Tab-separated table of C-alpha atoms in Angstrom:
chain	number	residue	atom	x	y	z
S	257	UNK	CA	-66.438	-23.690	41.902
S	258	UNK	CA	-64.825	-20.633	41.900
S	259	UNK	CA	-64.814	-17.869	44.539
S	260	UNK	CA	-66.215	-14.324	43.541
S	261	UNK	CA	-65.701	-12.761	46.348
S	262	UNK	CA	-62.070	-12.669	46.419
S	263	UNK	CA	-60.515	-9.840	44.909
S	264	UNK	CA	-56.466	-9.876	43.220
S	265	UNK	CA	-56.019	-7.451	46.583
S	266	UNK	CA	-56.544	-9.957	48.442
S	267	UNK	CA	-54.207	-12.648	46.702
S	268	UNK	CA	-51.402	-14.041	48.752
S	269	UNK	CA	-47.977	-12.872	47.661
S	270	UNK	CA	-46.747	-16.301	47.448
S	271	UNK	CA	-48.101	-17.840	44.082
S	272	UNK	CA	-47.048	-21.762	45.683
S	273	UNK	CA	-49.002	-21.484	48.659
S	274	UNK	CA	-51.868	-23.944	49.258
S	275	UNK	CA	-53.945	-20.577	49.809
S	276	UNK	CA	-52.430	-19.201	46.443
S	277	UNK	CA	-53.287	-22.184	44.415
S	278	UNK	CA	-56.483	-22.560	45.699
S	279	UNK	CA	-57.372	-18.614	46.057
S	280	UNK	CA	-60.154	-18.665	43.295
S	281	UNK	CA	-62.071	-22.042	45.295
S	282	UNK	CA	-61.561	-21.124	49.093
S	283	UNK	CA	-61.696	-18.125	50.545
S	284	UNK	CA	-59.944	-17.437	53.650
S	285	UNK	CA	-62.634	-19.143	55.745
S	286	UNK	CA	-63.131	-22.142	54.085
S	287	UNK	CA	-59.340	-22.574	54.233
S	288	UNK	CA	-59.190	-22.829	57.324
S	289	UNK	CA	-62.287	-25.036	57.460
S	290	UNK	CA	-60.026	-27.293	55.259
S	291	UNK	CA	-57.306	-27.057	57.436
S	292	UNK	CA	-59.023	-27.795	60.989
S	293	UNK	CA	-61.044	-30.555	58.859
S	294	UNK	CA	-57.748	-32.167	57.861
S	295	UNK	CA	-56.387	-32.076	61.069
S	296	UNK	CA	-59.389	-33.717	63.011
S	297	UNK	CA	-61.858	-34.581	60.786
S	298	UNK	CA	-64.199	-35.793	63.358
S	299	UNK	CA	-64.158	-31.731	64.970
S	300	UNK	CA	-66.722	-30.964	66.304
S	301	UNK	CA	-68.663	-27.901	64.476
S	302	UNK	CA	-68.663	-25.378	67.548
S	303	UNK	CA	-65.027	-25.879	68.203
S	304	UNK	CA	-64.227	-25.455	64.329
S	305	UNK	CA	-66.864	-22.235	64.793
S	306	UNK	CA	-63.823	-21.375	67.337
S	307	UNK	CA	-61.347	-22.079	65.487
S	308	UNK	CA	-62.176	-20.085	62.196
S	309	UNK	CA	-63.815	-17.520	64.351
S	310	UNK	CA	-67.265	-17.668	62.910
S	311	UNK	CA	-70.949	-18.533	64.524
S	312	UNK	CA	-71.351	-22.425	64.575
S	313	UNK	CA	-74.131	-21.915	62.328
S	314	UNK	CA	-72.276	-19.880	59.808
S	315	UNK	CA	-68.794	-22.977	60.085
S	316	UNK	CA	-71.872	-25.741	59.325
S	317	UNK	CA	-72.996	-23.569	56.028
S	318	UNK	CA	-69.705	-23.143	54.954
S	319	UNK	CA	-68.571	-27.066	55.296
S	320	UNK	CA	-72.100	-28.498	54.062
S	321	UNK	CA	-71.609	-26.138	51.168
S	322	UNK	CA	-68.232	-27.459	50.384
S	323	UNK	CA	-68.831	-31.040	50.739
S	324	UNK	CA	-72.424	-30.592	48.854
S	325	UNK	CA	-70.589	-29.184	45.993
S	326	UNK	CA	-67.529	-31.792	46.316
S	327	UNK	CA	-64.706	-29.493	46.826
S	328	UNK	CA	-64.589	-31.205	50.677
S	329	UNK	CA	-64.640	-34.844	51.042
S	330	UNK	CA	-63.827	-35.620	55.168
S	331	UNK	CA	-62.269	-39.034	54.736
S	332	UNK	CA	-59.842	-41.750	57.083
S	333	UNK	CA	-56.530	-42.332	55.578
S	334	UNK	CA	-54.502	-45.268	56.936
S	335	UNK	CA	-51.165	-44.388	57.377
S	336	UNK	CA	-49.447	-47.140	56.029
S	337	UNK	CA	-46.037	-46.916	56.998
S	338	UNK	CA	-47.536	-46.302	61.004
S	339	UNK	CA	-48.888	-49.760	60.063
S	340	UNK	CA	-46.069	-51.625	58.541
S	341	UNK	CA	-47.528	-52.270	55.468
S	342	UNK	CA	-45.921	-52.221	51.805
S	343	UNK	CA	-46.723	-49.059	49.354
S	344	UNK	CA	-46.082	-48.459	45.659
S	345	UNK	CA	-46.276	-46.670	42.685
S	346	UNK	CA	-47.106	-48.382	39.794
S	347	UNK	CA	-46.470	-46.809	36.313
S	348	UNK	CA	-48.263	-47.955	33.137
S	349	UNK	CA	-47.662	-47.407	30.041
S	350	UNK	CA	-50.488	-48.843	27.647
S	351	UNK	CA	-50.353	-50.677	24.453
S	352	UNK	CA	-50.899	-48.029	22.253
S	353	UNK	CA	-53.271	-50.316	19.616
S	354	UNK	CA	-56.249	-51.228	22.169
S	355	UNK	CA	-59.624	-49.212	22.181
S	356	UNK	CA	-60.829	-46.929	24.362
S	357	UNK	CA	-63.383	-49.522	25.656
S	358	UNK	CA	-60.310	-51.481	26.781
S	359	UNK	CA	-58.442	-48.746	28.644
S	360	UNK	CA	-61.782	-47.817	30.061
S	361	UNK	CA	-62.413	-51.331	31.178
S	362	UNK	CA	-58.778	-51.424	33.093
S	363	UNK	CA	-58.940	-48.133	34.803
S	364	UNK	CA	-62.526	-49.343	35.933
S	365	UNK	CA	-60.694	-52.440	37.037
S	366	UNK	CA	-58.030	-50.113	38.978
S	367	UNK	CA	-60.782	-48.120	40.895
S	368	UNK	CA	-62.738	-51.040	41.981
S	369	UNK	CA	-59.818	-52.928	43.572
S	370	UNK	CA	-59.846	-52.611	47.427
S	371	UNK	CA	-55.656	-52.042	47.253
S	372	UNK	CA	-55.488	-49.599	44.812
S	373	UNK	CA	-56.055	-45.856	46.681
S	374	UNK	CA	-55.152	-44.245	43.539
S	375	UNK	CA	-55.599	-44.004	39.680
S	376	UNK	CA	-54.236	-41.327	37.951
S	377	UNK	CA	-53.991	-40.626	34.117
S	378	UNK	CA	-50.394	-38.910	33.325
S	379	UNK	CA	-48.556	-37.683	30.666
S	380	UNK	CA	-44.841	-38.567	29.882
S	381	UNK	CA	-43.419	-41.602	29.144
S	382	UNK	CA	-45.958	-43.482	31.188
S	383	UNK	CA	-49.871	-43.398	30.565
S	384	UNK	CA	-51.613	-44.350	34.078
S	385	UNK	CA	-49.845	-44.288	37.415
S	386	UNK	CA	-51.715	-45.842	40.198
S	387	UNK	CA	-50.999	-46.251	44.149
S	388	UNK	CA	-51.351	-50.272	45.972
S	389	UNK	CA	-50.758	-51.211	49.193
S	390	UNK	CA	-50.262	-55.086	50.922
S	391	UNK	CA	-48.788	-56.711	53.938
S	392	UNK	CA	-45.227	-56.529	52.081
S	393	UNK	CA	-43.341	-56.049	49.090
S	394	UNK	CA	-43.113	-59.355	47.717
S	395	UNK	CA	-47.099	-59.374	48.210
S	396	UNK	CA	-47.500	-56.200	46.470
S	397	UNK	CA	-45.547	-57.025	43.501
S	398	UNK	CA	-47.233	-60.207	43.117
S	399	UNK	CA	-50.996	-58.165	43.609
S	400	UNK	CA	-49.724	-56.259	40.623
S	401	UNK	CA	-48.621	-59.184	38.403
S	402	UNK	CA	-51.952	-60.685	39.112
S	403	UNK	CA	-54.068	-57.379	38.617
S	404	UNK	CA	-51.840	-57.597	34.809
S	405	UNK	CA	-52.305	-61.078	34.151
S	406	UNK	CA	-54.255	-61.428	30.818
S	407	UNK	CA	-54.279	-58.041	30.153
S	408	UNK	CA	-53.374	-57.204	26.839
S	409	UNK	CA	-53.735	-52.929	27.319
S	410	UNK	CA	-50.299	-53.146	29.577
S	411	UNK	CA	-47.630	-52.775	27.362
S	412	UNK	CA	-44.448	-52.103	30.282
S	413	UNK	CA	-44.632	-51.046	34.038
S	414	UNK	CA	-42.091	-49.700	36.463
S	415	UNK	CA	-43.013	-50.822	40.352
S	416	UNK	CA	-41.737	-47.804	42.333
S	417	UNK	CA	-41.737	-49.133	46.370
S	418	UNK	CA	-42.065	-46.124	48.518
S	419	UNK	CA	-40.172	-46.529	51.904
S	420	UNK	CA	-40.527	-43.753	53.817
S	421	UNK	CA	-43.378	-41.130	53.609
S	422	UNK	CA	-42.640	-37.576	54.953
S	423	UNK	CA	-46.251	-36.045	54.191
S	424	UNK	CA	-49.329	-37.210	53.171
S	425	UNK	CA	-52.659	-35.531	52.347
S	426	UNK	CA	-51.337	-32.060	53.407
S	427	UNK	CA	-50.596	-34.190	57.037
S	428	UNK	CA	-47.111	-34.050	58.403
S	429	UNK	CA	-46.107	-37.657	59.394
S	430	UNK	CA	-42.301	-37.277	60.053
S	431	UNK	CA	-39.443	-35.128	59.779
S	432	UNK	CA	-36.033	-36.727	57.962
């Protein structure tokens, strides 16, 4: 969904800004939206209206509208390393000679199990990378032997723990 009222005057000079990269989407408004929404998702819509500095009615448009056409999704995140628990990334690289029903069937797999948060198709030496979680390491590298038993589409995978997380989901957690 792009944004037509934004003009190239009123592009930010910084071309890696958040409000650079998503310029043609948000305008300035619905940025901050975003932002106060990321924060506090559970904010109420008269303080946002406060916050932006737009009518209450005019913040509730503007959210409905992105959420309606998916662009805003308000969601809980467990922190995982507030919690104690294990996180990885899992690399895939597929056996090149199954079908696409196959790699269909997997990634399916991948996006139905409850400790998989993430399944991403890559390029590179690896094919799929997805995120899994558990109580610990040992348990998450046994999850992802179990998720591969049988399964004749993974030809080689690289477990890559993640110990410390600095920021996640445009959300400060810690400073090094």
């Amino acid at each position: 969904m792009e944004n037509p009222d934004l003009t190239s005057a009123d592009a930010p000079s910084d071309p890696n800004t958040p409000e650079a990269v998503l310029e043609n989407y948000l305008d300035e408004h619905d940025y901050e939206i975003f932002r106060a929404l990321n924060e506090n998702g559970r904010i109420s819509d008269t303080e946002l209206a406060e916050r932006v500095g737009l009518s209450r009615t005019a913040v509730r448009r503007r959210r409905e509208k992105l959420q309606e056409s998916d662009v805003l999704e308000i969601l809980a995140v467990i922190v995982l390393q507030e919690a104690d628990l294990a996180d990885a990334q899992v690399l895939v690289s597929f056996n090149q000679h199954v079908s696409s029903d196959v790699r269909t069937e997997f990634i399916t797999m991948l996006i139905d199990e409850g400790l998989v948060y993430n399944t991403s198709s890559c390029l590179g030496e690896y094919d799929l990378v997805f995120s899994a979680w558990h109580t610990d390491l040992n348990a998450l590298k046994e999850y992802v032997w179990d998720l591969f038993d049988g399964e004749e589409i993974v030809d080689d995978y690289t477990i890559i723990p993640l110990l410390k997380t600095w920021k996640a989901w445009d959300k400060e957690l810690d400073r090094p």
